[in-house]
Amino acid sequence: MKFRNFKMVSYVVYGRGSFNQLDEILAPQRKGDFPMIFLVDHFFENKPLVNRIPLLASDKIIFADTSHEPKTKQVDALASQLKQEFGSISGIIGIGGGSVMDLAKAVSLMMNNPGSSADYQGWDLVKFPGVYKAGIPTLSGTGAEVSRTTVLTGPTRKLGMNSDFTPFDQIVLDPELAANVPPNQRFYTGMDCYIHCIESLTGTFLNEFSKSYGEKALNLCQEVFLGDGPWGPEHDDKLMMASYAGGMSIAYSQVGVAHAVSYGLGYLLGTKHGVGNCIVFDQLGEYYPEGVREFKQMVEKNRIEIPQHITRGLTDDQFETMINVSLGMKPLWENALGPDWEKKITREKLRALYEKL
Ligand code: NAD
Ligand code: ZN
């Protein structure tokens, strides 16, 4: 048995208004005149948050279009733009949901590693540490703020740059920043966290470390999505910590069937991670009976629409592509179904599942 020895985020600040400490937090990280780059979700363009960014002379704000999930060519373009314009930078601060946080992590790494980010999609391929990087979530659920990966769609696969150099040097958890997320989006990304918990807690890789975080995150999700009364600040507080704890839970275990199947949808159809997981999880009663029952309660209580029939009319080749992508996620299947998972999930069974989505 080889135990995972994992790298964690170095500094964490939590609390409403902690964003105001950013200036002080970044000061010791500044390297001469090299700028800090603030990569901000395009949702915040012309919003008051932009005026609260502690911008010094050479610093730069770049708004990131998150209509699609991050791509390797988007990462490469950003890194080469920054190298051309500044030579080097003091650091990069990602302010947004999982998409922007992943982009910031990847660009940080590509400032110091040669070639294309596509060369590093996989496990432990990154050669050199990136520049200083900080993550500031404005949407809770993915756990990207704590994970050792950055999920990218590349020319041949959708896979993370998974390495010890990938976690942030600093995260700022300020639940105030998540106040204006539209309810559907909040639910989809919140359910990413809920599904992380169910997949981790029912998986064969489970240990007491990931159970401790997973159970807490699960309870917080239940309080937030099954509790009474309208959505308020305390819900944002809880969901931000659920995301963090859910991320810590899978750091020492793995996700499962919903993620393995959802990756196929994401790769072929561009379905976004949160909603894709919901579409799949809705049909996974056979694998996660209790979790799916509770998920359906949450959907109903929060009056959320889960898209239906998104694979209707796809060709055999397209189904084959999704099946290949999904079966490629071996550790996920092994966590979900055990070491003999290949006997339990056949191509036919997976095809039938994809047809239901
Ligand atoms: P997202 O970052 O793609 O954002 C979704 C939408 O919410 C966007 O339109 C964005 O503009 C909007 N938004 C963000 N913050 C907002 C706010 N405060 N108010 C209003 N709108 C806001 O969504 P996500 O679900 O957080 O992230 C999904 C991405 O995270 C995917 O690319 C997925 O692959 C990645 N992911 C990464 C990890 C990891 O460990 N690195 C884990 C899970 C998912
Ligand atoms: Zn996820």
Short mmCIF file of C-alpha atoms and ligand atoms in Angstrom, two decimals:
data_model
loop_
_atom_site.label_atom_id
_atom_site.label_comp_id
_atom_site.label_asym_id
_atom_site.label_seq_id
_atom_site.Cartn_x
_atom_site.Cartn_y
_atom_site.Cartn_z
CA MET A 1 0.00 0.00 0.00
CA LYS A 2 1.38 3.37 -1.01
CA PHE A 3 -0.17 6.28 0.86
CA ARG A 4 -0.85 9.52 -0.88
CA ASN A 5 1.33 12.35 0.37
CA PHE A 6 -0.51 15.36 -0.88
CA LYS A 7 0.32 18.99 -1.25
CA MET A 8 -2.21 21.41 0.19
CA VAL A 9 -2.98 25.08 -0.30
CA SER A 10 -0.41 27.06 1.73
CA TYR A 11 -2.57 29.90 3.09
CA VAL A 12 -6.30 30.17 3.69
CA VAL A 13 -8.30 33.17 4.83
CA TYR A 14 -12.03 32.80 5.50
CA GLY A 15 -14.73 35.30 6.34
CA ARG A 16 -17.19 37.87 5.06
CA GLY A 17 -15.19 40.85 3.86
CA SER A 18 -11.84 38.99 3.87
CA PHE A 19 -11.46 40.09 0.23
CA ASN A 20 -10.56 43.52 1.66
CA GLN A 21 -7.33 42.02 3.02
CA LEU A 22 -6.10 41.13 -0.45
CA ASP A 23 -3.78 44.14 -0.71
CA GLU A 24 -1.98 43.18 2.49
CA ILE A 25 -1.89 39.50 1.52
CA LEU A 26 -0.32 40.19 -1.87
CA ALA A 27 2.21 42.82 -0.74
CA PRO A 28 4.96 40.36 0.31
CA GLN A 29 4.45 38.37 -2.92
CA ARG A 30 5.23 41.27 -5.24
CA LYS A 31 8.53 40.93 -7.09
CA GLY A 32 9.87 44.36 -7.98
CA ASP A 33 7.90 45.96 -10.78
CA PHE A 34 6.50 42.71 -12.12
CA PRO A 35 2.70 42.95 -12.10
CA MET A 36 0.03 40.99 -10.33
CA ILE A 37 -2.49 39.72 -12.86
CA PHE A 38 -6.12 39.55 -11.77
CA LEU A 39 -8.00 37.05 -13.87
CA VAL A 40 -11.66 37.81 -13.22
CA ASP A 41 -14.84 36.09 -14.42
CA HIS A 42 -16.48 38.25 -17.12
CA PHE A 43 -19.63 38.35 -14.99
CA PHE A 44 -17.87 41.01 -12.85
CA GLU A 45 -17.09 43.38 -15.71
CA ASN A 46 -18.48 46.81 -14.65
CA LYS A 47 -19.52 45.41 -11.27
CA PRO A 48 -18.44 47.08 -7.97
CA LEU A 49 -16.08 44.18 -7.08
CA VAL A 50 -13.65 45.33 -9.79
CA ASN A 51 -13.12 48.64 -7.98
CA ARG A 52 -12.14 46.76 -4.83
CA ILE A 53 -9.23 44.97 -6.53
CA PRO A 54 -5.97 46.35 -5.01
CA LEU A 55 -4.43 47.42 -8.30
CA LEU A 56 -0.90 48.84 -8.34
CA ALA A 57 0.71 50.68 -11.26
CA SER A 58 1.74 47.83 -13.52
CA ASP A 59 -0.97 45.38 -12.44
CA LYS A 60 -3.55 44.21 -14.91
CA ILE A 61 -7.12 42.93 -14.80
CA ILE A 62 -8.05 40.40 -17.46
CA PHE A 63 -11.68 39.36 -17.80
CA ALA A 64 -12.09 35.68 -18.62
CA ASP A 65 -14.95 34.50 -20.80
CA THR A 66 -16.46 31.50 -19.03
CA SER A 67 -19.17 30.70 -21.57
CA HIS A 68 -17.19 27.51 -22.16
CA GLU A 69 -15.02 25.53 -19.78
CA PRO A 70 -11.27 26.23 -19.94
CA LYS A 71 -9.31 24.96 -22.91
CA THR A 72 -5.59 24.29 -23.27
CA LYS A 73 -5.36 26.77 -26.13
CA GLN A 74 -6.97 29.49 -23.99
CA VAL A 75 -4.36 28.82 -21.27
CA ASP A 76 -1.50 28.87 -23.79
CA ALA A 77 -2.74 32.13 -25.34
CA LEU A 78 -3.02 33.84 -21.94
CA ALA A 79 0.44 32.69 -20.81
CA SER A 80 2.12 33.78 -24.04
CA GLN A 81 0.30 37.14 -23.98
CA LEU A 82 1.62 37.75 -20.44
CA LYS A 83 5.17 36.65 -21.32
CA GLN A 84 5.17 38.96 -24.32
CA GLU A 85 3.75 41.92 -22.49
CA PHE A 86 5.66 41.66 -19.18
CA GLY A 87 8.42 39.06 -19.53
CA SER A 88 7.51 37.75 -16.11
CA ILE A 89 4.79 38.44 -13.54
CA SER A 90 4.66 38.51 -9.74
CA GLY A 91 1.62 36.29 -9.67
CA ILE A 92 -1.88 35.54 -10.88
CA ILE A 93 -5.11 35.81 -8.89
CA GLY A 94 -8.15 33.92 -10.17
CA ILE A 95 -11.47 35.47 -9.11
CA GLY A 96 -14.50 33.43 -10.18
CA GLY A 97 -15.97 29.94 -10.19
CA GLY A 98 -14.17 26.69 -10.98
CA SER A 99 -13.50 27.80 -14.56
CA VAL A 100 -11.54 30.92 -13.63
CA MET A 101 -9.76 29.26 -10.72
CA ASP A 102 -8.63 26.44 -13.03
CA LEU A 103 -7.53 28.93 -15.68
CA ALA A 104 -5.47 30.87 -13.13
CA LYS A 105 -3.78 27.71 -11.85
CA ALA A 106 -2.95 26.57 -15.37
CA VAL A 107 -1.63 29.96 -16.54
CA SER A 108 0.56 30.17 -13.42
CA LEU A 109 2.11 26.81 -14.31
CA MET A 110 2.55 27.72 -17.99
CA MET A 111 4.48 30.87 -17.08
CA ASN A 112 7.34 28.59 -16.00
CA ASN A 113 6.92 25.41 -18.05
CA PRO A 114 7.83 25.07 -21.73
CA GLY A 115 5.50 23.97 -24.54
CA SER A 116 1.72 23.72 -24.39
CA SER A 117 -0.51 23.03 -21.38
CA ALA A 118 -1.78 20.05 -23.41
CA ASP A 119 1.64 18.41 -22.84
CA TYR A 120 0.93 18.33 -19.12
CA GLN A 121 -2.60 16.91 -19.08
CA GLY A 122 -2.24 13.87 -16.88
CA TRP A 123 -0.63 12.99 -13.57
CA ASP A 124 2.63 14.54 -12.35
CA LEU A 125 3.88 15.72 -15.73
CA VAL A 126 4.43 19.38 -14.76
CA LYS A 127 8.19 19.97 -14.36
CA PHE A 128 8.58 23.34 -12.61
CA PRO A 129 6.58 25.29 -10.04
CA GLY A 130 4.43 28.06 -11.51
CA VAL A 131 4.41 31.70 -10.49
CA TYR A 132 2.60 32.70 -7.27
CA LYS A 133 -1.11 31.95 -7.58
CA ALA A 134 -4.14 32.76 -5.49
CA GLY A 135 -7.75 31.60 -5.87
CA ILE A 136 -10.83 33.55 -4.83
CA PRO A 137 -14.06 31.61 -5.39
CA THR A 138 -17.22 33.56 -6.24
CA LEU A 139 -19.30 30.42 -6.75
CA SER A 140 -19.23 27.44 -4.37
CA GLY A 141 -19.07 23.74 -5.06
CA THR A 142 -16.30 22.54 -7.35
CA GLY A 143 -13.56 22.35 -4.72
CA ALA A 144 -11.18 23.73 -7.37
CA GLU A 145 -9.95 26.08 -4.64
CA VAL A 146 -8.29 23.17 -2.82
CA SER A 147 -7.61 20.56 -5.50
CA ARG A 148 -4.30 19.54 -7.08
CA THR A 149 -5.74 19.66 -10.57
CA THR A 150 -6.93 22.09 -13.19
CA VAL A 151 -9.39 20.54 -15.61
CA LEU A 152 -8.74 21.48 -19.24
CA THR A 153 -10.21 20.47 -22.56
CA GLY A 154 -7.34 19.83 -24.93
CA PRO A 155 -6.95 18.69 -28.53
CA THR A 156 -7.32 15.01 -27.65
CA ARG A 157 -8.77 14.84 -24.14
CA LYS A 158 -10.45 16.53 -21.23
CA LEU A 159 -8.06 16.01 -18.37
CA GLY A 160 -6.41 17.98 -15.60
CA MET A 161 -2.83 19.13 -15.08
CA ASN A 162 -2.64 17.08 -11.94
CA SER A 163 0.50 17.80 -9.93
CA ASP A 164 1.99 18.94 -6.63
CA PHE A 165 2.68 22.30 -8.30
CA THR A 166 -1.01 22.83 -9.10
CA PRO A 167 -2.60 23.81 -5.73
CA PHE A 168 -2.92 27.51 -4.95
CA ASP A 169 -0.42 29.31 -2.69
CA GLN A 170 -3.30 31.26 -1.18
CA ILE A 171 -7.08 31.11 -1.19
CA VAL A 172 -9.46 33.82 -0.02
CA LEU A 173 -12.83 32.41 1.02
CA ASP A 174 -15.20 35.36 1.25
CA PRO A 175 -18.82 34.16 1.03
CA GLU A 176 -20.00 37.71 0.30
CA LEU A 177 -18.66 37.28 -3.22
CA ALA A 178 -21.17 34.52 -3.96
CA ALA A 179 -24.21 36.63 -3.08
CA ASN A 180 -25.50 37.16 -6.61
CA VAL A 181 -25.19 33.75 -8.24
CA PRO A 182 -28.44 32.87 -10.08
CA PRO A 183 -30.30 30.02 -8.29
CA ASN A 184 -29.95 27.46 -11.10
CA GLN A 185 -26.18 27.97 -11.36
CA ARG A 186 -25.83 27.96 -7.58
CA PHE A 187 -27.67 24.66 -7.46
CA TYR A 188 -25.72 22.98 -10.28
CA THR A 189 -22.34 23.93 -8.82
CA GLY A 190 -23.56 23.21 -5.27
CA MET A 191 -24.61 19.75 -6.42
CA ASP A 192 -21.09 19.20 -7.74
CA CYS A 193 -20.09 19.35 -4.08
CA TYR A 194 -22.98 17.15 -2.98
CA ILE A 195 -22.05 14.56 -5.61
CA HIS A 196 -18.35 14.72 -4.57
CA CYS A 197 -19.52 13.79 -1.07
CA ILE A 198 -21.77 10.91 -2.13
CA GLU A 199 -19.15 9.49 -4.48
CA SER A 200 -16.42 9.77 -1.90
CA LEU A 201 -18.47 8.45 1.04
CA THR A 202 -19.77 5.40 -0.85
CA GLY A 203 -16.51 4.67 -2.65
CA THR A 204 -14.11 1.80 -2.04
CA PHE A 205 -11.20 4.24 -1.50
CA LEU A 206 -12.86 5.77 1.56
CA ASN A 207 -10.81 6.27 4.70
CA GLU A 208 -11.40 8.18 7.93
CA PHE A 209 -9.59 11.25 6.61
CA SER A 210 -11.85 11.73 3.62
CA LYS A 211 -14.89 10.58 5.59
CA SER A 212 -14.38 13.34 8.17
CA TYR A 213 -14.46 16.03 5.52
CA GLY A 214 -17.09 14.31 3.33
CA GLU A 215 -19.62 13.91 6.14
CA LYS A 216 -19.28 17.54 7.19
CA ALA A 217 -19.64 18.77 3.62
CA LEU A 218 -22.65 16.51 3.09
CA ASN A 219 -24.36 17.88 6.22
CA LEU A 220 -23.75 21.44 5.09
CA CYS A 221 -25.24 20.68 1.65
CA GLN A 222 -28.29 19.13 3.33
CA GLU A 223 -28.75 22.18 5.57
CA VAL A 224 -28.44 24.53 2.63
CA PHE A 225 -30.56 22.73 0.04
CA LEU A 226 -33.15 21.02 2.27
CA GLY A 227 -33.53 23.63 5.00
CA ASP A 228 -36.51 25.96 5.27
CA GLY A 229 -36.67 29.66 4.55
CA PRO A 230 -35.31 31.80 1.76
CA TRP A 231 -31.67 31.81 0.68
CA GLY A 232 -29.56 34.09 2.89
CA PRO A 233 -25.95 34.98 3.73
CA GLU A 234 -25.63 32.01 6.10
CA HIS A 235 -26.35 29.71 3.16
CA ASP A 236 -23.47 31.21 1.20
CA ASP A 237 -21.22 30.83 4.29
CA LYS A 238 -22.11 27.16 4.60
CA LEU A 239 -21.89 26.30 0.92
CA MET A 240 -18.43 27.87 0.62
CA MET A 241 -17.17 25.69 3.48
CA ALA A 242 -18.98 22.65 2.03
CA SER A 243 -17.08 23.16 -1.22
CA TYR A 244 -13.77 23.34 0.64
CA ALA A 245 -14.49 20.27 2.76
CA GLY A 246 -15.88 18.32 -0.22
CA GLY A 247 -12.66 19.09 -2.10
CA MET A 248 -10.59 17.89 0.87
CA SER A 249 -12.67 14.72 1.00
CA ILE A 250 -11.93 13.73 -2.62
CA ALA A 251 -8.28 14.75 -2.23
CA TYR A 252 -7.85 11.59 -0.20
CA SER A 253 -10.32 9.40 -2.08
CA GLN A 254 -11.80 9.81 -5.55
CA VAL A 255 -15.04 10.68 -7.31
CA GLY A 256 -17.20 8.03 -8.97
CA VAL A 257 -19.82 7.07 -11.56
CA ALA A 258 -21.47 10.48 -12.03
CA HIS A 259 -18.15 12.16 -12.76
CA ALA A 260 -16.92 9.35 -15.02
CA VAL A 261 -20.10 9.52 -17.12
CA SER A 262 -20.35 13.31 -17.03
CA TYR A 263 -16.83 13.67 -18.46
CA GLY A 264 -18.09 11.91 -21.61
CA LEU A 265 -20.90 14.46 -21.96
CA GLY A 266 -18.49 17.33 -21.36
CA TYR A 267 -16.02 16.08 -23.94
CA LEU A 268 -18.54 15.39 -26.72
CA LEU A 269 -21.28 17.94 -26.11
CA GLY A 270 -19.49 20.62 -24.06
CA THR A 271 -21.99 20.07 -21.22
CA LYS A 272 -20.74 22.03 -18.22
CA HIS A 273 -19.44 20.13 -15.21
CA GLY A 274 -22.12 21.08 -12.66
CA VAL A 275 -25.21 20.61 -14.79
CA GLY A 276 -23.67 17.54 -16.47
CA ASN A 277 -23.18 15.90 -13.10
CA CYS A 278 -26.81 16.65 -12.21
CA ILE A 279 -28.08 15.18 -15.50
CA VAL A 280 -26.13 11.98 -14.86
CA PHE A 281 -26.69 11.69 -11.10
CA ASP A 282 -30.47 11.95 -11.63
CA GLN A 283 -30.25 8.54 -13.37
CA LEU A 284 -27.88 6.77 -10.97
CA GLY A 285 -30.39 5.26 -8.53
CA GLU A 286 -28.83 1.84 -9.13
CA TYR A 287 -25.42 2.99 -7.88
CA TYR A 288 -26.27 5.60 -5.26
CA PRO A 289 -29.87 4.84 -4.14
CA GLU A 290 -29.97 7.07 -1.05
CA GLY A 291 -28.00 9.92 -2.56
CA VAL A 292 -30.18 10.01 -5.67
CA ARG A 293 -33.38 9.96 -3.61
CA GLU A 294 -32.16 12.94 -1.60
CA PHE A 295 -30.89 14.70 -4.72
CA LYS A 296 -34.36 14.49 -6.25
CA GLN A 297 -35.80 16.02 -3.08
CA MET A 298 -33.33 18.87 -3.39
CA VAL A 299 -34.23 19.41 -7.05
CA GLU A 300 -37.90 19.60 -6.15
CA LYS A 301 -37.49 21.78 -3.09
CA ASN A 302 -35.32 24.30 -4.95
CA ARG A 303 -37.55 24.17 -8.06
CA ILE A 304 -34.66 23.40 -10.42
CA GLU A 305 -34.95 22.14 -13.98
CA ILE A 306 -32.61 19.30 -14.84
CA PRO A 307 -32.23 19.17 -18.65
CA GLN A 308 -33.57 15.96 -20.20
CA HIS A 309 -32.88 13.97 -23.38
CA ILE A 310 -29.62 15.68 -24.21
CA THR A 311 -28.23 12.57 -25.93
CA ARG A 312 -31.30 11.99 -28.09
CA GLY A 313 -30.42 11.59 -31.78
CA LEU A 314 -26.68 11.06 -31.27
CA THR A 315 -24.95 8.62 -33.64
CA ASP A 316 -23.35 5.30 -32.67
CA ASP A 317 -19.93 6.88 -33.14
CA GLN A 318 -20.80 9.67 -30.77
CA PHE A 319 -22.00 7.21 -28.12
CA GLU A 320 -18.76 5.27 -28.63
CA THR A 321 -16.74 8.45 -28.05
CA MET A 322 -18.50 9.16 -24.76
CA ILE A 323 -18.11 5.54 -23.66
CA ASN A 324 -14.37 5.65 -24.44
CA VAL A 325 -13.85 8.89 -22.53
CA SER A 326 -15.80 7.56 -19.58
CA LEU A 327 -14.09 4.15 -19.38
CA GLY A 328 -10.75 5.96 -19.57
CA MET A 329 -11.40 7.35 -16.09
CA LYS A 330 -10.17 4.14 -14.45
CA PRO A 331 -9.56 5.37 -10.88
CA LEU A 332 -13.11 6.77 -10.74
CA TRP A 333 -14.64 3.44 -11.73
CA GLU A 334 -12.38 1.55 -9.38
CA ASN A 335 -13.38 3.81 -6.50
CA ALA A 336 -17.07 3.39 -7.35
CA LEU A 337 -17.22 -0.33 -8.13
CA GLY A 338 -14.08 -1.93 -6.73
CA PRO A 339 -11.01 -3.54 -8.34
CA ASP A 340 -13.13 -5.77 -10.62
CA TRP A 341 -15.08 -2.78 -11.98
CA GLU A 342 -14.51 -3.84 -15.58
CA LYS A 343 -16.78 -6.84 -15.00
CA LYS A 344 -19.47 -4.62 -13.53
CA ILE A 345 -19.69 -1.82 -16.06
CA THR A 346 -19.85 -3.13 -19.62
CA ARG A 347 -19.93 -0.97 -22.77
CA GLU A 348 -23.56 -2.07 -23.30
CA LYS A 349 -24.56 -1.01 -19.82
CA LEU A 350 -22.87 2.34 -20.24
CA ARG A 351 -24.51 2.87 -23.63
CA ALA A 352 -27.93 2.22 -22.07
CA LEU A 353 -27.13 4.77 -19.35
CA TYR A 354 -26.02 7.41 -21.86
CA GLU A 355 -29.23 6.85 -23.83
CA LYS A 356 -31.27 7.72 -20.74
CA LEU A 357 -29.60 11.12 -20.31
P1 NAD B 1 -18.04 28.37 -13.78
O1 NAD B 1 -16.80 28.85 -13.14
O2 NAD B 1 -17.95 27.78 -15.13
O3 NAD B 1 -19.12 29.55 -13.77
C1 NAD B 1 -20.44 29.30 -14.16
C2 NAD B 1 -21.20 30.59 -14.40
O4 NAD B 1 -21.38 31.30 -13.18
C3 NAD B 1 -20.46 31.55 -15.33
O5 NAD B 1 -21.39 32.05 -16.25
C4 NAD B 1 -19.97 32.64 -14.42
O6 NAD B 1 -19.93 33.87 -15.09
C5 NAD B 1 -21.03 32.66 -13.35
N1 NAD B 1 -20.60 33.20 -12.05
C6 NAD B 1 -19.49 32.93 -11.32
N2 NAD B 1 -19.50 33.60 -10.16
C7 NAD B 1 -20.65 34.32 -10.13
C8 NAD B 1 -21.24 35.22 -9.18
N3 NAD B 1 -20.67 35.49 -7.99
N4 NAD B 1 -22.42 35.78 -9.50
C9 NAD B 1 -23.03 35.48 -10.67
N5 NAD B 1 -22.54 34.66 -11.60
C10 NAD B 1 -21.35 34.07 -11.33
O7 NAD B 1 -18.78 27.29 -12.84
P2 NAD B 1 -18.26 26.26 -11.76
O8 NAD B 1 -19.32 25.24 -11.67
O9 NAD B 1 -17.82 26.94 -10.52
O10 NAD B 1 -16.96 25.65 -12.40
C11 NAD B 1 -17.00 24.66 -13.40
C12 NAD B 1 -15.59 24.41 -13.83
O11 NAD B 1 -14.82 23.91 -12.73
C13 NAD B 1 -15.45 23.37 -14.93
O12 NAD B 1 -14.55 23.84 -15.90
C14 NAD B 1 -14.92 22.15 -14.24
O13 NAD B 1 -14.13 21.35 -15.08
C15 NAD B 1 -14.08 22.79 -13.16
N6 NAD B 1 -13.86 21.93 -12.00
C16 NAD B 1 -12.60 21.87 -11.52
C17 NAD B 1 -12.31 21.09 -10.43
C18 NAD B 1 -10.90 21.03 -9.93
O14 NAD B 1 -10.64 20.30 -8.98
N7 NAD B 1 -9.98 21.76 -10.47
C19 NAD B 1 -13.31 20.36 -9.80
C20 NAD B 1 -14.61 20.45 -10.30
C21 NAD B 1 -14.88 21.24 -11.41
ZN ZN B 2 -16.93 17.69 -9.67
#
